Short mmCIF file of C-alpha atoms in Angstrom, two decimals:
data_model
loop_
_atom_site.label_atom_id
_atom_site.label_comp_id
_atom_site.label_asym_id
_atom_site.label_seq_id
_atom_site.Cartn_x
_atom_site.Cartn_y
_atom_site.Cartn_z
CA MET A 1498 -33.77 25.57 62.49
CA ASP A 1499 -30.42 24.59 60.70
CA VAL A 1500 -30.98 23.57 57.23
CA VAL A 1501 -28.58 20.77 55.66
CA THR A 1502 -29.43 20.48 52.21
CA TYR A 1503 -33.05 21.64 51.62
CA SER A 1504 -36.04 23.52 53.47
CA LEU A 1505 -39.52 23.82 52.36
CA LYS A 1506 -40.15 26.18 54.25
CA THR A 1507 -38.55 29.22 53.01
CA ASP A 1508 -39.81 31.65 55.12
CA ARG A 1509 -38.78 29.39 58.44
CA VAL A 1510 -42.96 29.51 59.24
CA SER A 1511 -44.60 27.34 56.90
CA SER A 1512 -44.45 25.16 53.67
CA ASP A 1513 -47.89 26.00 52.21
CA LYS A 1514 -46.16 28.13 49.98
CA TYR A 1515 -44.28 25.34 48.55
CA TYR A 1516 -46.97 23.76 47.52
CA LEU A 1517 -48.76 25.96 45.74
CA SER A 1518 -45.03 26.11 43.61
CA ILE A 1519 -44.68 22.52 42.94
CA ALA A 1520 -48.00 22.41 41.47
CA ALA A 1521 -47.80 25.26 39.17
CA PHE A 1522 -44.75 23.91 38.18
CA THR A 1523 -45.81 20.61 37.68
CA ASP A 1524 -48.09 21.93 35.81
CA ARG A 1525 -45.75 23.77 33.45
CA VAL A 1526 -43.70 20.23 32.63
CA LEU A 1527 -46.71 18.56 31.75
CA LYS A 1528 -47.25 20.65 29.22
CA LYS A 1529 -43.69 21.03 27.48
CA GLY A 1530 -43.79 17.38 28.37
CA GLU A 1531 -46.37 16.27 26.26
CA GLN A 1532 -45.98 19.27 23.65
CA MET A 1533 -42.30 17.21 23.55
CA LEU A 1534 -42.73 13.81 23.97
CA LYS A 1535 -46.73 12.19 23.91
CA PHE A 1536 -45.87 11.05 20.73
CA GLN A 1537 -43.15 8.38 21.96
CA VAL A 1538 -44.99 7.93 25.69
CA CYS A 1539 -48.46 6.85 23.62
CA SER A 1540 -45.85 4.55 21.32
CA PHE A 1541 -44.10 2.75 23.80
CA HIS A 1542 -47.69 2.68 25.63
CA ALA A 1543 -49.62 0.61 22.37
CA TRP A 1544 -46.39 -1.42 22.66
CA LYS A 1545 -46.64 -3.00 25.99
CA GLN A 1546 -51.14 -2.59 25.73
CA ALA A 1547 -50.87 -6.27 27.24
CA ALA A 1548 -49.56 -5.31 30.52
CA LYS A 1549 -50.97 -2.77 32.89
CA PRO A 1550 -51.61 0.28 31.24
CA SER A 1551 -49.99 3.12 32.86
CA SER A 1552 -50.91 7.46 32.41
CA PHE A 1553 -49.36 9.70 30.24
CA GLU A 1554 -47.97 11.50 33.10
CA GLU A 1555 -46.41 8.42 34.55
CA GLY A 1556 -44.89 7.53 31.11
CA LEU A 1557 -43.15 10.75 30.81
CA LEU A 1558 -42.24 10.82 34.02
CA GLU A 1559 -39.99 7.84 32.93
CA LEU A 1560 -38.93 9.46 30.32
CA LEU A 1561 -37.67 12.72 32.23
CA ILE A 1562 -36.07 10.35 34.75
CA MET A 1563 -34.07 8.89 31.86
CA GLY A 1564 -33.02 12.56 30.39
CA VAL A 1565 -32.13 13.21 33.76
CA TYR A 1566 -29.95 10.60 35.02
CA TRP A 1567 -28.68 10.14 31.03
CA ASN A 1568 -26.74 13.90 31.81
CA VAL A 1569 -25.99 13.18 35.25
CA TYR A 1570 -24.72 9.62 35.49
CA ILE A 1571 -23.63 8.96 31.55
CA ASP A 1572 -20.10 10.05 31.79
CA ALA A 1573 -18.99 7.83 34.66
CA SER A 1574 -21.32 4.87 33.93
CA LYS A 1575 -18.86 4.82 30.83
CA GLU A 1576 -16.02 4.52 33.90
CA LEU A 1577 -17.43 1.46 35.73
CA LYS A 1578 -16.01 -1.76 34.59
CA GLY A 1579 -17.98 -4.86 34.58
CA VAL A 1580 -16.53 -7.10 37.12
CA PRO A 1581 -16.87 -4.30 39.93
CA GLY A 1582 -19.82 -3.30 38.54
CA ARG A 1583 -21.28 -6.67 38.80
CA LEU A 1584 -20.08 -6.65 42.38
CA LEU A 1585 -21.90 -4.11 43.54
CA ALA A 1586 -25.31 -4.65 42.43
CA THR A 1587 -24.41 -8.22 44.28
CA VAL A 1588 -23.54 -6.55 47.02
CA ASN A 1589 -27.11 -4.48 46.93
CA ASP A 1590 -28.86 -8.08 46.70
CA TRP A 1591 -26.59 -9.13 49.54
CA ARG A 1592 -28.04 -6.36 51.76
CA ASP A 1593 -31.97 -6.35 50.71
CA GLY A 1594 -32.02 -10.17 50.94
CA THR A 1595 -31.12 -10.22 54.58
CA ASP A 1596 -30.51 -8.23 57.90
CA ARG A 1597 -27.99 -10.53 59.53
CA PHE A 1598 -24.18 -8.95 57.72
CA LYS A 1599 -26.32 -5.85 57.25
CA LEU A 1600 -23.65 -3.86 58.77
CA THR A 1601 -20.64 -6.06 57.38
CA LEU A 1602 -22.20 -5.45 53.69
CA ASN A 1603 -23.33 -1.68 54.03
CA LYS A 1604 -18.95 -0.82 54.94
CA LEU A 1605 -18.59 -3.25 51.62
CA LYS A 1606 -21.14 -1.14 49.75
CA GLY A 1607 -19.14 2.18 51.24
CA LEU A 1608 -16.00 0.77 50.45
CA LEU A 1609 -16.49 -0.22 46.57
CA SER A 1610 -18.67 2.33 45.55
CA THR A 1611 -16.52 5.12 46.71
CA LEU A 1612 -13.26 2.92 45.15
CA PHE A 1613 -15.19 2.81 41.97
CA ILE A 1614 -18.35 5.00 41.32
CA SER A 1615 -17.62 8.60 39.81
CA LYS A 1616 -20.39 11.48 40.97
CA ARG A 1617 -19.91 14.32 38.75
CA THR A 1618 -21.77 17.37 38.34
CA TYR A 1619 -24.48 18.30 36.32
CA GLU A 1620 -23.09 18.81 32.94
CA LYS A 1621 -23.54 18.38 28.81
CA THR A 1622 -21.73 14.83 27.63
CA THR A 1623 -20.47 13.96 23.87
CA ALA A 1624 -21.69 10.61 24.85
CA GLU A 1625 -23.75 8.40 22.11
CA LYS A 1626 -27.41 8.94 22.60
CA ASN A 1627 -27.71 4.79 21.33
CA THR A 1628 -29.33 1.59 23.41
CA VAL A 1629 -26.15 1.09 23.97
CA ASN A 1630 -25.13 3.43 26.02
CA LEU A 1631 -28.71 3.55 27.98
CA GLU A 1632 -28.04 0.10 28.88
CA LYS A 1633 -24.50 0.99 30.52
CA LEU A 1634 -26.41 3.70 32.30
CA LEU A 1635 -29.08 1.13 33.93
CA VAL A 1636 -26.40 -0.80 35.06
CA PHE A 1637 -24.64 1.50 36.57
CA LEU A 1638 -27.95 2.87 37.99
CA LYS A 1639 -28.66 -1.17 38.91
CA ALA A 1640 -25.05 -1.05 41.09
CA THR A 1641 -25.67 2.36 43.07
CA GLY A 1642 -28.40 0.50 45.06
CA GLU A 1643 -30.26 4.01 45.27
CA PHE A 1644 -32.25 3.50 42.14
CA LYS A 1645 -34.47 -0.07 42.15
CA GLN A 1646 -37.93 1.25 41.23
CA GLU A 1647 -36.48 3.47 38.63
CA VAL A 1648 -34.25 1.25 36.87
CA LYS A 1649 -37.51 -1.32 36.31
CA ARG A 1650 -39.02 1.12 34.62
CA LEU A 1651 -36.35 2.27 32.35
CA GLU A 1652 -35.77 -1.19 31.51
CA SER A 1653 -39.16 -1.54 29.89
CA TRP A 1654 -37.58 1.62 28.03
CA LEU A 1655 -34.79 -0.28 26.51
CA GLU A 1656 -36.41 -3.10 25.65
CA TYR A 1657 -38.85 -0.84 23.29
CA LEU A 1658 -35.99 1.14 21.49
CA LYS A 1659 -33.91 -2.20 21.19
CA GLN A 1660 -36.61 -3.69 18.68
CA LEU A 1661 -37.25 -0.04 17.41
CA ASP A 1662 -35.82 1.38 14.08
CA GLU A 1663 -31.71 2.38 15.49
CA LYS A 1664 -33.24 5.73 14.33
CA GLU A 1665 -36.21 5.78 15.96
CA ALA A 1666 -34.57 4.55 18.77
CA VAL A 1667 -31.35 7.35 18.70
CA ARG A 1668 -34.33 10.50 18.26
CA ILE A 1669 -36.71 9.16 21.19
CA ILE A 1670 -33.40 8.98 23.78
CA SER A 1671 -32.42 12.43 22.30
CA SER A 1672 -35.84 13.96 22.92
CA ALA A 1673 -35.80 12.72 27.04
CA VAL A 1674 -32.30 14.09 27.06
CA THR A 1675 -33.35 17.02 25.71
CA PHE A 1676 -36.36 17.59 27.83
CA ALA A 1677 -33.89 17.15 31.18
CA GLU A 1678 -31.91 20.25 30.05
CA TRP A 1679 -35.14 21.89 29.63
CA PHE A 1680 -36.17 20.35 33.22
CA ARG A 1681 -32.95 21.50 34.52
CA THR A 1682 -33.22 24.71 33.67
CA GLU A 1683 -36.65 25.37 34.87
CA SER A 1684 -35.97 24.21 38.01
CA ARG A 1685 -33.37 25.74 38.64
CA ALA A 1686 -35.65 29.12 38.38
CA ALA A 1687 -38.37 27.68 39.99
CA LEU A 1688 -37.14 25.49 42.90
CA ASP A 1689 -33.93 26.49 44.12
CA VAL A 1690 -34.87 28.51 46.41
CA TYR A 1691 -35.85 25.02 48.43
CA THR A 1692 -32.71 23.64 47.55
CA SER A 1693 -30.66 26.37 48.00
CA ARG A 1694 -28.33 24.65 50.05
CA VAL A 1695 -27.75 21.34 48.66
CA GLN A 1696 -24.03 22.50 46.64
CA ASP A 1697 -22.50 23.50 49.65
CA PHE A 1698 -23.58 20.12 52.02
CA ILE A 1699 -21.60 18.37 48.63
CA SER A 1700 -18.38 20.60 48.87
CA CYS A 1701 -18.17 20.50 52.55
CA LYS A 1702 -19.81 17.78 54.18
CA TRP A 1703 -20.08 14.97 51.24
CA PRO A 1704 -16.18 14.38 51.69
CA GLY A 1705 -17.40 13.49 54.75
CA HIS A 1706 -19.38 10.17 53.37
CA ARG A 1707 -16.45 8.85 51.61
CA TRP A 1708 -16.26 4.66 52.46
CA LYS A 1709 -19.91 4.94 53.65
CA GLU A 1710 -22.91 2.74 52.19
CA ASP A 1711 -24.59 6.48 51.43
CA TYR A 1712 -21.66 7.96 49.72
CA VAL A 1713 -23.40 7.90 46.26
CA PHE A 1714 -27.30 8.68 47.93
CA CYS A 1715 -25.45 11.99 49.92
CA GLY A 1716 -23.92 13.04 46.74
CA SER A 1717 -26.68 13.76 44.62
CA PRO A 1718 -27.03 16.94 42.38
CA VAL A 1719 -29.66 19.58 42.70
CA VAL A 1720 -31.28 18.38 39.73
CA GLU A 1721 -31.85 14.89 41.60
CA TYR A 1722 -33.69 17.24 44.17
CA HIS A 1723 -36.06 18.88 42.00
CA LEU A 1724 -36.69 15.76 40.03
CA ASN A 1725 -37.93 14.07 43.10
CA MET A 1726 -40.57 16.76 43.65
CA VAL A 1727 -42.00 17.20 40.54
CA GLY A 1728 -42.37 13.39 40.44
CA ALA A 1729 -43.89 13.20 43.72
CA GLU A 1730 -45.89 15.83 42.86
CA ILE A 1731 -46.97 13.65 39.89
CA MET A 1732 -47.09 10.69 41.26
CA ASN A 1733 -49.76 12.01 43.80
CA ARG A 1734 -52.89 13.14 40.97
CA ILE A 1735 -51.76 10.16 39.50
CA TYR A 1736 -52.87 8.10 42.25
CA HIS A 1737 -55.44 9.70 44.67
CA ALA A 1738 -58.21 8.43 43.37
CA GLY A 1739 -57.21 5.42 43.81
CA PHE A 1740 -56.16 5.99 47.77
CA MET A 1741 -59.48 7.78 48.41
CA GLY A 1742 -61.26 4.65 47.26
CA ARG A 1743 -59.37 2.45 49.49
CA LYS A 1744 -61.06 1.51 52.93
CA GLU A 1745 -57.74 1.61 55.53
CA LYS A 1746 -55.37 4.90 55.29
CA VAL A 1747 -51.98 4.38 56.78
CA LEU A 1748 -50.02 7.15 57.59
CA LEU A 1749 -46.17 5.71 57.44
CA LEU A 1750 -43.56 8.10 59.20
CA PRO A 1751 -39.69 8.17 59.33
CA HIS A 1752 -37.90 7.43 62.98
CA CYS A 1753 -36.26 11.04 62.26
CA MET A 1754 -39.63 12.60 62.97
CA THR A 1755 -39.68 11.34 66.53
CA LYS A 1756 -38.47 13.95 69.80
CA PRO A 1757 -38.58 12.40 72.29
CA SER A 1758 -38.50 14.59 75.31
CA ALA A 1759 -35.73 12.89 77.26
CA GLY A 1760 -33.60 9.36 75.97
CA LYS A 1761 -34.86 7.28 73.29
CA CYS A 1762 -38.19 7.35 71.43
CA GLN A 1763 -40.31 4.75 73.60
CA ALA A 1764 -42.39 3.46 70.34
CA ARG A 1765 -43.60 0.20 70.52
CA SER A 1766 -43.21 -2.60 68.28
CA THR A 1767 -46.11 -4.36 66.80
CA GLY A 1768 -47.01 -6.72 64.51
CA ARG A 1769 -47.71 -3.73 62.10
CA GLY A 1770 -44.63 -1.71 62.93
CA TYR A 1771 -43.95 0.31 65.48
CA VAL A 1772 -46.54 2.85 66.78
CA CYS A 1773 -46.28 5.99 69.33
CA THR A 1774 -46.73 5.68 72.81
CA GLY A 1775 -47.22 9.54 73.34
CA CYS A 1776 -43.94 10.09 75.28
CA SER A 1777 -43.37 13.39 74.67
CA ALA A 1778 -45.97 16.21 73.80
CA ASP A 1779 -43.37 17.87 71.75
CA CYS A 1780 -43.20 15.48 69.05
CA GLN A 1781 -45.39 15.87 65.97
CA VAL A 1782 -45.67 11.91 65.99
CA ASN A 1783 -47.72 12.06 68.69
CA SER A 1784 -49.45 14.38 67.97
CA LEU A 1785 -49.98 12.85 64.26
CA THR A 1786 -51.19 9.70 66.13
CA ARG A 1787 -53.53 11.20 68.03
CA LEU A 1788 -54.70 13.11 65.09
CA GLY A 1789 -55.16 9.53 63.49
CA LYS A 1790 -57.58 8.60 65.92
CA LYS A 1791 -59.69 11.88 65.06
CA LYS A 1792 -59.91 11.39 61.12
CA ASN A 1793 -59.30 7.13 61.06
CA PHE A 1794 -56.52 6.59 60.00
CA GLN A 1795 -53.03 4.46 60.99
CA VAL A 1796 -49.96 5.93 61.89
CA ARG A 1797 -46.56 3.38 61.66
CA ILE A 1798 -43.32 4.34 62.05
CA VAL A 1799 -40.40 3.07 59.92
CA PRO A 1800 -37.93 2.34 61.64
CA HIS A 1801 -35.16 1.99 58.84
CA GLU A 1802 -33.36 4.64 59.06
CA SER A 1803 -35.26 7.87 57.62
CA SER A 1804 -37.46 6.67 54.56
CA ILE A 1805 -40.03 4.23 53.68
CA ALA A 1806 -38.16 2.94 50.21
CA SER A 1807 -36.25 0.03 51.37
CA THR A 1808 -37.19 -3.14 49.93
CA LYS A 1809 -37.08 -4.51 53.26
CA THR A 1810 -40.01 -2.60 54.43
CA ASP A 1811 -41.94 -4.84 56.10
CA ASP A 1812 -45.33 -6.05 54.28
CA SER A 1813 -47.29 -5.71 57.09
CA LEU A 1814 -46.96 -2.26 58.09
CA PHE A 1815 -50.15 -1.81 56.15
CA PRO A 1816 -53.72 -4.09 55.78
CA GLU A 1817 -53.87 -5.43 52.21
CA ASN A 1818 -55.01 -2.75 49.68
CA ALA A 1819 -55.21 -0.33 51.74
CA GLY A 1820 -54.43 3.59 50.55
CA VAL A 1821 -50.65 4.94 52.45
CA ILE A 1822 -48.98 8.08 52.58
CA GLY A 1823 -45.48 7.82 52.49
CA VAL A 1824 -43.47 10.64 54.17
CA SER A 1825 -40.03 10.52 53.72
CA CYS A 1826 -37.47 13.11 52.32
CA VAL A 1827 -36.86 14.48 48.71
CA LEU A 1828 -34.42 11.88 47.27
CA ASN A 1829 -36.73 8.94 48.53
CA LEU A 1830 -39.91 10.20 47.16
CA ILE A 1831 -39.80 8.71 43.62
CA SER A 1832 -38.66 5.42 44.96
CA GLY A 1833 -40.46 5.58 48.02
CA GLY A 1834 -43.75 5.71 45.57
CA TRP A 1835 -43.27 3.17 43.15
CA MET A 1836 -42.33 0.84 45.93
CA LEU A 1837 -45.33 1.00 47.24
CA VAL A 1838 -47.07 0.66 44.36
CA GLU A 1839 -45.10 -2.81 43.43
CA LYS A 1840 -46.27 -3.85 47.03
CA GLY A 1841 -50.44 -3.33 45.67
CA VAL A 1842 -51.29 0.20 47.88
CA ALA A 1843 -52.62 3.14 46.51
CA PRO A 1844 -50.06 5.65 47.42
CA GLN A 1845 -49.87 9.25 48.24
CA CYS A 1846 -46.67 11.22 49.81
CA VAL A 1847 -46.06 13.94 51.72
CA LEU A 1848 -42.34 15.49 51.97
CA LEU A 1849 -40.56 15.67 55.02
CA ASP A 1850 -40.26 20.07 54.94
CA TYR A 1851 -36.58 19.43 55.57
CA CYS A 1852 -33.73 16.18 56.28
CA GLY A 1853 -32.00 15.84 59.23
CA CYS A 1854 -31.37 12.07 60.48
CA LYS A 1855 -28.14 11.41 62.02
CA ASN A 1856 -27.62 8.61 59.56
CA HIS A 1857 -27.04 10.70 56.76
CA TRP A 1858 -27.77 14.20 57.00
CA HIS A 1859 -26.59 16.00 60.24
CA GLU A 1860 -23.65 14.93 62.85
CA ASP A 1861 -26.25 14.97 66.22
CA GLY A 1862 -29.86 14.63 63.98
CA ILE A 1863 -32.30 17.18 63.45
CA SER A 1864 -36.10 16.27 64.68
CA THR A 1865 -37.78 16.47 61.32
CA ALA A 1866 -41.55 17.70 60.23
CA LEU A 1867 -44.55 17.70 57.65
CA ASN A 1868 -47.23 19.76 56.31
CA GLU A 1869 -50.49 18.43 58.40
CA LYS A 1870 -52.32 20.73 56.35
CA GLN A 1871 -50.92 18.89 53.45
CA LEU A 1872 -51.91 15.68 54.93
CA MET A 1873 -55.16 17.06 55.39
CA LYS A 1874 -56.12 17.61 52.11
CA ILE A 1875 -54.83 14.18 51.50
CA LEU A 1876 -56.48 12.86 53.09
CA GLU A 1877 -60.29 14.94 53.02
CA SER A 1878 -59.97 16.13 48.94
CA GLN A 1879 -62.20 13.97 46.47
CA ASN A 1880 -59.80 15.77 44.10
CA TYR A 1881 -55.93 16.05 44.04
CA LEU A 1882 -55.62 18.90 41.69
CA HIS A 1883 -58.32 21.14 43.52
CA LEU A 1884 -56.30 20.49 46.59
#
């Protein structure tokens, strides 16, 4: 198997070990986060008590995201000027609102992103930790078009921080950044074995994405892979009970998992997305579709690139109040999960064992796959922590 950026199959046979590793490391992250940020998260939740309550784990994840993105992007955000930033944000809004001019808008996004957005490696920054710079960071993240769901969550934090005493706001931002620095170091030790080729891709292949709409997305540093891995594990824990309580279950698979025996995938478009027609016995989408009929879950193929994270994903892909398992490559996990929450479903996710879609990662395209054992544990276990 050609490893492009990451692979959960360190022994090239199974990704079972990864799921044990990510569970153990997530336990450490939550324990450390509780030690460092419990008061800050609880105070934030008390302030927004009129809104739908969130769990401590979800609030902690939001602060971790704030800290990681601060360390990765704060210097770049200070370089992004107002007019280019607003223009990029407008182009991204247009892309989400129409399919008619998508090709043209993708080219425009690629042009503007390459010209105006700096992708820096993870490094310590001297930027002052205050709400003014946090607001600049969110403007930058919005301009990239890659962090829509994360920005929505962090905007609530910004609103909260602005009504605090300035020193207290600075203290909370500083704590989030310190937590993210701890996370970066510890995640490298725990998870680097699964992301060993990310830097090689950035050094050798990413320059070829200049002028393309995925320029920012494909240049993501290792820490963002680790952030999404842990974020997905946290969100699975939070939402698993709600998922099990939903009568209808839907498995959303990316098109990059299809493996037609000859020619193009023969999936059929229906009123609820694309469904497998069984054209290839060697295709995991086919085997999962047959498994779904036995285990009472539906299977839908998401035609939009390799991700379910797009806001253009059709609501009709799943019934109202369904339990949905999204399957995605690593960098789409947090945004995809929160997108599903926003649509009113109870989400779970299973990672693709590796990435390989032709649109982003591989010149010829590699048929991707998932861990079916992990999928069945999510579908059948009553308590996610006991998977």
